[in-house]
Amino acid sequence: MKSFIRAALVATALVVPVASFAQSQITRAQVQAELVELQSVGYHVGDGDQAHYPEAIQAAEAKLAARQGATAYGGAANGTSQSGGARVSQSDWNAMYSR
């Protein structure tokens, strides 16, 4: 029994890093496109100003978000919804909840 638990722990320890690595893959082209966008709003990559790095890139990202019409927490919402409106048709509701 101890060997089974030990084997399960080892398997879990090997699988967790692989699963966390596979969550987000960004390509070189995506990074280069983002840098070009940041440069278009005045951010200069590698200008040697390490004292103001966080403020400079955050200001450039804010300018870029304002240009694109996005908010700081997600993109622009294009659409409407009604509060309290039925989201599921009556036939679907009956299929899900009736016995």
PDB file of N, CA and C in Angstrom:
ATOM      1  N   MET A   1       0.820  -1.183   0.000  1.00  0.00           N
ATOM      2  CA  MET A   1       0.000   0.000   0.000  1.00  0.00           C
ATOM      3  C   MET A   1       0.868   1.253   0.000  1.00  0.00           C
ATOM      4  N   LYS A   2       1.973   1.227   0.779  1.00  0.00           N
ATOM      5  CA  LYS A   2       2.849   2.390   0.816  1.00  0.00           C
ATOM      6  C   LYS A   2       3.486   2.646  -0.539  1.00  0.00           C
ATOM      7  N   SER A   3       3.812   1.581  -1.244  1.00  0.00           N
ATOM      8  CA  SER A   3       4.437   1.762  -2.550  1.00  0.00           C
ATOM      9  C   SER A   3       3.451   2.370  -3.550  1.00  0.00           C
ATOM     10  N   PHE A   4       2.161   2.017  -3.428  1.00  0.00           N
ATOM     11  CA  PHE A   4       1.150   2.597  -4.305  1.00  0.00           C
ATOM     12  C   PHE A   4       1.010   4.094  -4.048  1.00  0.00           C
ATOM     13  N   ILE A   5       0.972   4.493  -2.791  1.00  0.00           N
ATOM     14  CA  ILE A   5       0.861   5.909  -2.437  1.00  0.00           C
ATOM     15  C   ILE A   5       2.099   6.664  -2.902  1.00  0.00           C
ATOM     16  N   ARG A   6       3.255   6.062  -2.692  1.00  0.00           N
ATOM     17  CA  ARG A   6       4.500   6.686  -3.125  1.00  0.00           C
ATOM     18  C   ARG A   6       4.522   6.858  -4.652  1.00  0.00           C
ATOM     19  N   ALA A   7       4.069   5.838  -5.377  1.00  0.00           N
ATOM     20  CA  ALA A   7       4.024   5.916  -6.847  1.00  0.00           C
ATOM     21  C   ALA A   7       3.042   6.992  -7.307  1.00  0.00           C
ATOM     22  N   ALA A   8       1.909   7.107  -6.617  1.00  0.00           N
ATOM     23  CA  ALA A   8       0.930   8.139  -6.969  1.00  0.00           C
ATOM     24  C   ALA A   8       1.498   9.529  -6.723  1.00  0.00           C
ATOM     25  N   LEU A   9       2.219   9.718  -5.640  1.00  0.00           N
ATOM     26  CA  LEU A   9       2.828  11.019  -5.350  1.00  0.00           C
ATOM     27  C   LEU A   9       3.900  11.381  -6.378  1.00  0.00           C
ATOM     28  N   VAL A  10       4.696  10.416  -6.761  1.00  0.00           N
ATOM     29  CA  VAL A  10       5.731  10.660  -7.768  1.00  0.00           C
ATOM     30  C   VAL A  10       5.092  11.008  -9.105  1.00  0.00           C
ATOM     31  N   ALA A  11       4.052  10.284  -9.483  1.00  0.00           N
ATOM     32  CA  ALA A  11       3.367  10.563 -10.746  1.00  0.00           C
ATOM     33  C   ALA A  11       2.756  11.957 -10.731  1.00  0.00           C
ATOM     34  N   THR A  12       2.162  12.340  -9.622  1.00  0.00           N
ATOM     35  CA  THR A  12       1.586  13.675  -9.500  1.00  0.00           C
ATOM     36  C   THR A  12       2.665  14.744  -9.583  1.00  0.00           C
ATOM     37  N   ALA A  13       3.781  14.507  -8.939  1.00  0.00           N
ATOM     38  CA  ALA A  13       4.880  15.472  -8.967  1.00  0.00           C
ATOM     39  C   ALA A  13       5.436  15.654 -10.372  1.00  0.00           C
ATOM     40  N   LEU A  14       5.370  14.611 -11.185  1.00  0.00           N
ATOM     41  CA  LEU A  14       5.865  14.714 -12.558  1.00  0.00           C
ATOM     42  C   LEU A  14       4.852  15.345 -13.500  1.00  0.00           C
ATOM     43  N   VAL A  15       3.566  15.191 -13.225  1.00  0.00           N
ATOM     44  CA  VAL A  15       2.526  15.692 -14.116  1.00  0.00           C
ATOM     45  C   VAL A  15       2.244  17.171 -13.884  1.00  0.00           C
ATOM     46  N   VAL A  16       2.291  17.656 -12.665  1.00  0.00           N
ATOM     47  CA  VAL A  16       1.937  19.038 -12.349  1.00  0.00           C
ATOM     48  C   VAL A  16       2.799  20.052 -13.104  1.00  0.00           C
ATOM     49  N   PRO A  17       4.117  19.937 -13.156  1.00  0.00           N
ATOM     50  CA  PRO A  17       4.892  20.923 -13.916  1.00  0.00           C
ATOM     51  C   PRO A  17       4.568  20.914 -15.412  1.00  0.00           C
ATOM     52  N   VAL A  18       4.289  19.764 -15.962  1.00  0.00           N
ATOM     53  CA  VAL A  18       3.948  19.684 -17.380  1.00  0.00           C
ATOM     54  C   VAL A  18       2.621  20.375 -17.635  1.00  0.00           C
ATOM     55  N   ALA A  19       1.650  20.177 -16.770  1.00  0.00           N
ATOM     56  CA  ALA A  19       0.343  20.808 -16.947  1.00  0.00           C
ATOM     57  C   ALA A  19       0.438  22.315 -16.799  1.00  0.00           C
ATOM     58  N   SER A  20       1.233  22.807 -15.865  1.00  0.00           N
ATOM     59  CA  SER A  20       1.349  24.248 -15.684  1.00  0.00           C
ATOM     60  C   SER A  20       2.132  24.888 -16.826  1.00  0.00           C
ATOM     61  N   PHE A  21       3.070  24.179 -17.417  1.00  0.00           N
ATOM     62  CA  PHE A  21       3.827  24.716 -18.545  1.00  0.00           C
ATOM     63  C   PHE A  21       2.961  24.830 -19.788  1.00  0.00           C
ATOM     64  N   ALA A  22       2.034  23.929 -19.963  1.00  0.00           N
ATOM     65  CA  ALA A  22       1.225  23.890 -21.179  1.00  0.00           C
ATOM     66  C   ALA A  22       0.079  24.893 -21.166  1.00  0.00           C
ATOM     67  N   GLN A  23      -0.101  25.642 -20.105  1.00  0.00           N
ATOM     68  CA  GLN A  23      -1.229  26.556 -20.023  1.00  0.00           C
ATOM     69  C   GLN A  23      -1.099  27.730 -20.980  1.00  0.00           C
ATOM     70  N   SER A  24       0.065  28.312 -21.099  1.00  0.00           N
ATOM     71  CA  SER A  24       0.194  29.522 -21.892  1.00  0.00           C
ATOM     72  C   SER A  24       1.442  29.447 -22.754  1.00  0.00           C
ATOM     73  N   GLN A  25       1.238  29.436 -24.041  1.00  0.00           N
ATOM     74  CA  GLN A  25       2.351  29.456 -24.982  1.00  0.00           C
ATOM     75  C   GLN A  25       2.225  30.714 -25.818  1.00  0.00           C
ATOM     76  N   ILE A  26       3.243  31.537 -25.831  1.00  0.00           N
ATOM     77  CA  ILE A  26       3.241  32.753 -26.627  1.00  0.00           C
ATOM     78  C   ILE A  26       4.385  32.645 -27.624  1.00  0.00           C
ATOM     79  N   THR A  27       4.122  33.035 -28.845  1.00  0.00           N
ATOM     80  CA  THR A  27       5.122  32.880 -29.886  1.00  0.00           C
ATOM     81  C   THR A  27       6.011  34.108 -29.974  1.00  0.00           C
ATOM     82  N   ARG A  28       7.123  33.961 -30.632  1.00  0.00           N
ATOM     83  CA  ARG A  28       8.045  35.068 -30.845  1.00  0.00           C
ATOM     84  C   ARG A  28       7.365  36.169 -31.657  1.00  0.00           C
ATOM     85  N   ALA A  29       6.564  35.788 -32.626  1.00  0.00           N
ATOM     86  CA  ALA A  29       5.858  36.772 -33.455  1.00  0.00           C
ATOM     87  C   ALA A  29       4.876  37.590 -32.624  1.00  0.00           C
ATOM     88  N   GLN A  30       4.210  36.963 -31.653  1.00  0.00           N
ATOM     89  CA  GLN A  30       3.289  37.690 -30.787  1.00  0.00           C
ATOM     90  C   GLN A  30       4.032  38.694 -29.908  1.00  0.00           C
ATOM     91  N   VAL A  31       5.177  38.308 -29.398  1.00  0.00           N
ATOM     92  CA  VAL A  31       5.981  39.223 -28.576  1.00  0.00           C
ATOM     93  C   VAL A  31       6.466  40.396 -29.414  1.00  0.00           C
ATOM     94  N   GLN A  32       6.945  40.120 -30.624  1.00  0.00           N
ATOM     95  CA  GLN A  32       7.420  41.193 -31.493  1.00  0.00           C
ATOM     96  C   GLN A  32       6.285  42.134 -31.870  1.00  0.00           C
ATOM     97  N   ALA A  33       5.092  41.608 -32.117  1.00  0.00           N
ATOM     98  CA  ALA A  33       3.947  42.453 -32.447  1.00  0.00           C
ATOM     99  C   ALA A  33       3.575  43.342 -31.266  1.00  0.00           C
ATOM    100  N   GLU A  34       3.643  42.804 -30.061  1.00  0.00           N
ATOM    101  CA  GLU A  34       3.341  43.600 -28.872  1.00  0.00           C
ATOM    102  C   GLU A  34       4.370  44.713 -28.684  1.00  0.00           C
ATOM    103  N   LEU A  35       5.650  44.413 -28.936  1.00  0.00           N
ATOM    104  CA  LEU A  35       6.684  45.437 -28.821  1.00  0.00           C
ATOM    105  C   LEU A  35       6.489  46.544 -29.857  1.00  0.00           C
ATOM    106  N   VAL A  36       6.088  46.180 -31.067  1.00  0.00           N
ATOM    107  CA  VAL A  36       5.832  47.189 -32.101  1.00  0.00           C
ATOM    108  C   VAL A  36       4.671  48.082 -31.680  1.00  0.00           C
ATOM    109  N   GLU A  37       3.625  47.491 -31.100  1.00  0.00           N
ATOM    110  CA  GLU A  37       2.492  48.285 -30.623  1.00  0.00           C
ATOM    111  C   GLU A  37       2.911  49.234 -29.511  1.00  0.00           C
ATOM    112  N   LEU A  38       3.743  48.752 -28.575  1.00  0.00           N
ATOM    113  CA  LEU A  38       4.215  49.603 -27.483  1.00  0.00           C
ATOM    114  C   LEU A  38       5.093  50.732 -28.007  1.00  0.00           C
ATOM    115  N   GLN A  39       5.913  50.446 -29.005  1.00  0.00           N
ATOM    116  CA  GLN A  39       6.750  51.484 -29.588  1.00  0.00           C
ATOM    117  C   GLN A  39       5.913  52.530 -30.314  1.00  0.00           C
ATOM    118  N   SER A  40       4.762  52.134 -30.852  1.00  0.00           N
ATOM    119  CA  SER A  40       3.916  53.077 -31.574  1.00  0.00           C
ATOM    120  C   SER A  40       3.279  54.119 -30.655  1.00  0.00           C
ATOM    121  N   VAL A  41       3.243  53.855 -29.347  1.00  0.00           N
ATOM    122  CA  VAL A  41       2.700  54.832 -28.396  1.00  0.00           C
ATOM    123  C   VAL A  41       3.798  55.515 -27.585  1.00  0.00           C
ATOM    124  N   GLY A  42       5.054  55.324 -27.997  1.00  0.00           N
ATOM    125  CA  GLY A  42       6.136  56.081 -27.378  1.00  0.00           C
ATOM    126  C   GLY A  42       7.052  55.329 -26.445  1.00  0.00           C
ATOM    127  N   TYR A  43       6.857  54.048 -26.252  1.00  0.00           N
ATOM    128  CA  TYR A  43       7.744  53.277 -25.375  1.00  0.00           C
ATOM    129  C   TYR A  43       8.962  52.843 -26.164  1.00  0.00           C
ATOM    130  N   HIS A  44      10.144  53.056 -25.599  1.00  0.00           N
ATOM    131  CA  HIS A  44      11.386  52.694 -26.282  1.00  0.00           C
ATOM    132  C   HIS A  44      12.026  51.514 -25.562  1.00  0.00           C
ATOM    133  N   VAL A  45      12.104  50.404 -26.253  1.00  0.00           N
ATOM    134  CA  VAL A  45      12.663  49.183 -25.673  1.00  0.00           C
ATOM    135  C   VAL A  45      14.176  49.325 -25.579  1.00  0.00           C
ATOM    136  N   GLY A  46      14.710  49.062 -24.398  1.00  0.00           N
ATOM    137  CA  GLY A  46      16.155  49.049 -24.214  1.00  0.00           C
ATOM    138  C   GLY A  46      16.816  50.405 -24.283  1.00  0.00           C
ATOM    139  N   ASP A  47      16.133  51.466 -23.838  1.00  0.00           N
ATOM    140  CA  ASP A  47      16.750  52.787 -23.876  1.00  0.00           C
ATOM    141  C   ASP A  47      17.673  53.039 -22.688  1.00  0.00           C
ATOM    142  N   GLY A  48      17.785  52.076 -21.783  1.00  0.00           N
ATOM    143  CA  GLY A  48      18.714  52.179 -20.663  1.00  0.00           C
ATOM    144  C   GLY A  48      18.143  52.856 -19.442  1.00  0.00           C
ATOM    145  N   ASP A  49      16.890  53.268 -19.468  1.00  0.00           N
ATOM    146  CA  ASP A  49      16.280  53.952 -18.328  1.00  0.00           C
ATOM    147  C   ASP A  49      15.657  52.924 -17.396  1.00  0.00           C
ATOM    148  N   GLN A  50      16.489  52.315 -16.557  1.00  0.00           N
ATOM    149  CA  GLN A  50      15.998  51.294 -15.644  1.00  0.00           C
ATOM    150  C   GLN A  50      15.327  51.888 -14.402  1.00  0.00           C
ATOM    151  N   ALA A  51      15.546  53.158 -14.138  1.00  0.00           N
ATOM    152  CA  ALA A  51      14.963  53.785 -12.952  1.00  0.00           C
ATOM    153  C   ALA A  51      13.457  53.963 -13.095  1.00  0.00           C
ATOM    154  N   HIS A  52      12.983  54.130 -14.317  1.00  0.00           N
ATOM    155  CA  HIS A  52      11.553  54.380 -14.539  1.00  0.00           C
ATOM    156  C   HIS A  52      10.896  53.288 -15.371  1.00  0.00           C
ATOM    157  N   TYR A  53      11.464  52.096 -15.346  1.00  0.00           N
ATOM    158  CA  TYR A  53      10.934  51.009 -16.178  1.00  0.00           C
ATOM    159  C   TYR A  53       9.471  50.671 -15.895  1.00  0.00           C
ATOM    160  N   PRO A  54       9.082  50.387 -14.668  1.00  0.00           N
ATOM    161  CA  PRO A  54       7.680  49.980 -14.482  1.00  0.00           C
ATOM    162  C   PRO A  54       6.696  51.074 -14.892  1.00  0.00           C
ATOM    163  N   GLU A  55       6.997  52.318 -14.525  1.00  0.00           N
ATOM    164  CA  GLU A  55       6.086  53.408 -14.852  1.00  0.00           C
ATOM    165  C   GLU A  55       6.012  53.630 -16.356  1.00  0.00           C
ATOM    166  N   ALA A  56       7.138  53.509 -17.035  1.00  0.00           N
ATOM    167  CA  ALA A  56       7.168  53.774 -18.475  1.00  0.00           C
ATOM    168  C   ALA A  56       6.358  52.737 -19.248  1.00  0.00           C
ATOM    169  N   ILE A  57       6.525  51.480 -18.930  1.00  0.00           N
ATOM    170  CA  ILE A  57       5.784  50.461 -19.683  1.00  0.00           C
ATOM    171  C   ILE A  57       4.312  50.462 -19.297  1.00  0.00           C
ATOM    172  N   GLN A  58       3.997  50.758 -18.038  1.00  0.00           N
ATOM    173  CA  GLN A  58       2.593  50.835 -17.652  1.00  0.00           C
ATOM    174  C   GLN A  58       1.902  52.005 -18.331  1.00  0.00           C
ATOM    175  N   ALA A  59       2.600  53.131 -18.457  1.00  0.00           N
ATOM    176  CA  ALA A  59       2.028  54.281 -19.153  1.00  0.00           C
ATOM    177  C   ALA A  59       1.815  53.955 -20.630  1.00  0.00           C
ATOM    178  N   ALA A  60       2.761  53.263 -21.242  1.00  0.00           N
ATOM    179  CA  ALA A  60       2.618  52.883 -22.653  1.00  0.00           C
ATOM    180  C   ALA A  60       1.468  51.909 -22.832  1.00  0.00           C
ATOM    181  N   GLU A  61       1.311  50.959 -21.914  1.00  0.00           N
ATOM    182  CA  GLU A  61       0.193  50.020 -22.006  1.00  0.00           C
ATOM    183  C   GLU A  61      -1.136  50.732 -21.819  1.00  0.00           C
ATOM    184  N   ALA A  62      -1.184  51.743 -20.929  1.00  0.00           N
ATOM    185  CA  ALA A  62      -2.417  52.510 -20.736  1.00  0.00           C
ATOM    186  C   ALA A  62      -2.760  53.304 -21.993  1.00  0.00           C
ATOM    187  N   LYS A  63      -1.747  53.908 -22.635  1.00  0.00           N
ATOM    188  CA  LYS A  63      -1.988  54.634 -23.881  1.00  0.00           C
ATOM    189  C   LYS A  63      -2.486  53.694 -24.964  1.00  0.00           C
ATOM    190  N   LEU A  64      -1.895  52.523 -25.029  1.00  0.00           N
ATOM    191  CA  LEU A  64      -2.294  51.539 -26.029  1.00  0.00           C
ATOM    192  C   LEU A  64      -3.730  51.071 -25.780  1.00  0.00           C
ATOM    193  N   ALA A  65      -4.075  50.834 -24.520  1.00  0.00           N
ATOM    194  CA  ALA A  65      -5.438  50.412 -24.190  1.00  0.00           C
ATOM    195  C   ALA A  65      -6.439  51.520 -24.505  1.00  0.00           C
ATOM    196  N   ALA A  66      -6.069  52.778 -24.239  1.00  0.00           N
ATOM    197  CA  ALA A  66      -6.960  53.894 -24.555  1.00  0.00           C
ATOM    198  C   ALA A  66      -7.145  54.024 -26.057  1.00  0.00           C
ATOM    199  N   ARG A  67      -6.086  53.797 -26.808  1.00  0.00           N
ATOM    200  CA  ARG A  67      -6.169  53.875 -28.266  1.00  0.00           C
ATOM    201  C   ARG A  67      -7.085  52.788 -28.820  1.00  0.00           C
ATOM    202  N   GLN A  68      -7.005  51.610 -28.237  1.00  0.00           N
ATOM    203  CA  GLN A  68      -7.795  50.488 -28.724  1.00  0.00           C
ATOM    204  C   GLN A  68      -9.197  50.459 -28.136  1.00  0.00           C
ATOM    205  N   GLY A  69      -9.499  51.376 -27.226  1.00  0.00           N
ATOM    206  CA  GLY A  69     -10.828  51.429 -26.640  1.00  0.00           C
ATOM    207  C   GLY A  69     -11.085  50.359 -25.606  1.00  0.00           C
ATOM    208  N   ALA A  70     -10.033  49.838 -25.020  1.00  0.00           N
ATOM    209  CA  ALA A  70     -10.187  48.786 -24.016  1.00  0.00           C
ATOM    210  C   ALA A  70     -10.062  49.380 -22.624  1.00  0.00           C
ATOM    211  N   THR A  71     -10.591  48.667 -21.654  1.00  0.00           N
ATOM    212  CA  THR A  71     -10.426  49.066 -20.264  1.00  0.00           C
ATOM    213  C   THR A  71      -9.232  48.316 -19.690  1.00  0.00           C
ATOM    214  N   ALA A  72      -8.873  48.665 -18.477  1.00  0.00           N
ATOM    215  CA  ALA A  72      -7.723  48.020 -17.854  1.00  0.00           C
ATOM    216  C   ALA A  72      -8.016  46.569 -17.480  1.00  0.00           C
ATOM    217  N   TYR A  73      -9.284  46.223 -17.368  1.00  0.00           N
ATOM    218  CA  TYR A  73      -9.645  44.877 -16.946  1.00  0.00           C
ATOM    219  C   TYR A  73     -10.487  44.194 -18.007  1.00  0.00           C
ATOM    220  N   GLY A  74      -9.892  43.880 -19.116  1.00  0.00           N
ATOM    221  CA  GLY A  74     -10.614  43.174 -20.163  1.00  0.00           C
ATOM    222  C   GLY A  74     -10.908  44.078 -21.344  1.00  0.00           C
ATOM    223  N   GLY A  75     -11.433  43.499 -22.375  1.00  0.00           N
ATOM    224  CA  GLY A  75     -11.703  44.235 -23.598  1.00  0.00           C
ATOM    225  C   GLY A  75     -13.030  44.963 -23.561  1.00  0.00           C
ATOM    226  N   ALA A  76     -13.338  45.620 -24.655  1.00  0.00           N
ATOM    227  CA  ALA A  76     -14.587  46.344 -24.766  1.00  0.00           C
ATOM    228  C   ALA A  76     -15.741  45.359 -24.917  1.00  0.00           C
ATOM    229  N   ALA A  77     -16.841  45.663 -24.264  1.00  0.00           N
ATOM    230  CA  ALA A  77     -18.011  44.802 -24.345  1.00  0.00           C
ATOM    231  C   ALA A  77     -18.935  45.333 -25.427  1.00  0.00           C
ATOM    232  N   ASN A  78     -19.135  44.550 -26.435  1.00  0.00           N
ATOM    233  CA  ASN A  78     -20.029  44.929 -27.512  1.00  0.00           C
ATOM    234  C   ASN A  78     -21.257  44.041 -27.446  1.00  0.00           C
ATOM    235  N   GLY A  79     -22.306  44.541 -26.852  1.00  0.00           N
ATOM    236  CA  GLY A  79     -23.516  43.752 -26.748  1.00  0.00           C
ATOM    237  C   GLY A  79     -24.355  44.233 -25.584  1.00  0.00           C
ATOM    238  N   THR A  80     -25.550  43.722 -25.520  1.00  0.00           N
ATOM    239  CA  THR A  80     -26.440  44.105 -24.434  1.00  0.00           C
ATOM    240  C   THR A  80     -27.011  42.853 -23.813  1.00  0.00           C
ATOM    241  N   SER A  81     -27.532  43.006 -22.627  1.00  0.00           N
ATOM    242  CA  SER A  81     -28.216  41.905 -21.972  1.00  0.00           C
ATOM    243  C   SER A  81     -29.283  42.477 -21.073  1.00  0.00           C
ATOM    244  N   GLN A  82     -30.292  41.689 -20.801  1.00  0.00           N
ATOM    245  CA  GLN A  82     -31.356  42.104 -19.916  1.00  0.00           C
ATOM    246  C   GLN A  82     -31.194  41.382 -18.596  1.00  0.00           C
ATOM    247  N   SER A  83     -31.351  42.132 -17.536  1.00  0.00           N
ATOM    248  CA  SER A  83     -31.283  41.515 -16.231  1.00  0.00           C
ATOM    249  C   SER A  83     -32.585  40.781 -15.960  1.00  0.00           C
ATOM    250  N   GLY A  84     -32.499  39.561 -15.537  1.00  0.00           N
ATOM    251  CA  GLY A  84     -33.678  38.795 -15.198  1.00  0.00           C
ATOM    252  C   GLY A  84     -34.365  38.132 -16.375  1.00  0.00           C
ATOM    253  N   GLY A  85     -33.814  38.286 -17.564  1.00  0.00           N
ATOM    254  CA  GLY A  85     -34.435  37.671 -18.728  1.00  0.00           C
ATOM    255  C   GLY A  85     -34.170  36.179 -18.770  1.00  0.00           C
ATOM    256  N   ALA A  86     -35.043  35.450 -19.472  1.00  0.00           N
ATOM    257  CA  ALA A  86     -34.874  34.012 -19.590  1.00  0.00           C
ATOM    258  C   ALA A  86     -33.679  33.719 -20.484  1.00  0.00           C
ATOM    259  N   ARG A  87     -32.786  32.898 -20.025  1.00  0.00           N
ATOM    260  CA  ARG A  87     -31.596  32.566 -20.796  1.00  0.00           C
ATOM    261  C   ARG A  87     -31.713  31.188 -21.435  1.00  0.00           C
ATOM    262  N   VAL A  88     -32.609  30.377 -20.913  1.00  0.00           N
ATOM    263  CA  VAL A  88     -32.782  29.022 -21.406  1.00  0.00           C
ATOM    264  C   VAL A  88     -34.233  28.887 -21.858  1.00  0.00           C
ATOM    265  N   SER A  89     -34.440  28.295 -23.013  1.00  0.00           N
ATOM    266  CA  SER A  89     -35.813  28.119 -23.489  1.00  0.00           C
ATOM    267  C   SER A  89     -36.560  27.175 -22.561  1.00  0.00           C
ATOM    268  N   GLN A  90     -37.874  27.264 -22.607  1.00  0.00           N
ATOM    269  CA  GLN A  90     -38.688  26.446 -21.716  1.00  0.00           C
ATOM    270  C   GLN A  90     -38.503  24.958 -21.994  1.00  0.00           C
ATOM    271  N   SER A  91     -38.359  24.589 -23.265  1.00  0.00           N
ATOM    272  CA  SER A  91     -38.173  23.167 -23.580  1.00  0.00           C
ATOM    273  C   SER A  91     -36.830  22.658 -23.053  1.00  0.00           C
ATOM    274  N   ASP A  92     -35.785  23.489 -23.139  1.00  0.00           N
ATOM    275  CA  ASP A  92     -34.485  23.091 -22.593  1.00  0.00           C
ATOM    276  C   ASP A  92     -34.541  23.000 -21.072  1.00  0.00           C
ATOM    277  N   TRP A  93     -35.242  23.952 -20.448  1.00  0.00           N
ATOM    278  CA  TRP A  93     -35.382  23.938 -18.997  1.00  0.00           C
ATOM    279  C   TRP A  93     -36.075  22.651 -18.551  1.00  0.00           C
ATOM    280  N   ASN A  94     -37.150  22.288 -19.248  1.00  0.00           N
ATOM    281  CA  ASN A  94     -37.881  21.072 -18.886  1.00  0.00           C
ATOM    282  C   ASN A  94     -37.034  19.827 -19.104  1.00  0.00           C
ATOM    283  N   ALA A  95     -36.222  19.850 -20.162  1.00  0.00           N
ATOM    284  CA  ALA A  95     -35.376  18.691 -20.438  1.00  0.00           C
ATOM    285  C   ALA A  95     -34.316  18.525 -19.347  1.00  0.00           C
ATOM    286  N   MET A  96     -33.848  19.623 -18.799  1.00  0.00           N
ATOM    287  CA  MET A  96     -32.794  19.540 -17.784  1.00  0.00           C
ATOM    288  C   MET A  96     -33.349  19.225 -16.393  1.00  0.00           C
ATOM    289  N   TYR A  97     -34.500  19.786 -16.050  1.00  0.00           N
ATOM    290  CA  TYR A  97     -34.929  19.730 -14.651  1.00  0.00           C
ATOM    291  C   TYR A  97     -36.184  18.920 -14.392  1.00  0.00           C
ATOM    292  N   SER A  98     -36.839  18.419 -15.384  1.00  0.00           N
ATOM    293  CA  SER A  98     -38.011  17.595 -15.109  1.00  0.00           C
ATOM    294  C   SER A  98     -37.606  16.124 -15.090  1.00  0.00           C
ATOM    295  N   ARG A  99     -38.359  15.351 -14.357  1.00  0.00           N
ATOM    296  CA  ARG A  99     -37.989  13.941 -14.190  1.00  0.00           C
ATOM    297  C   ARG A  99     -38.732  13.093 -15.112  1.00  0.00           C
TER     298      ARG A  99
END
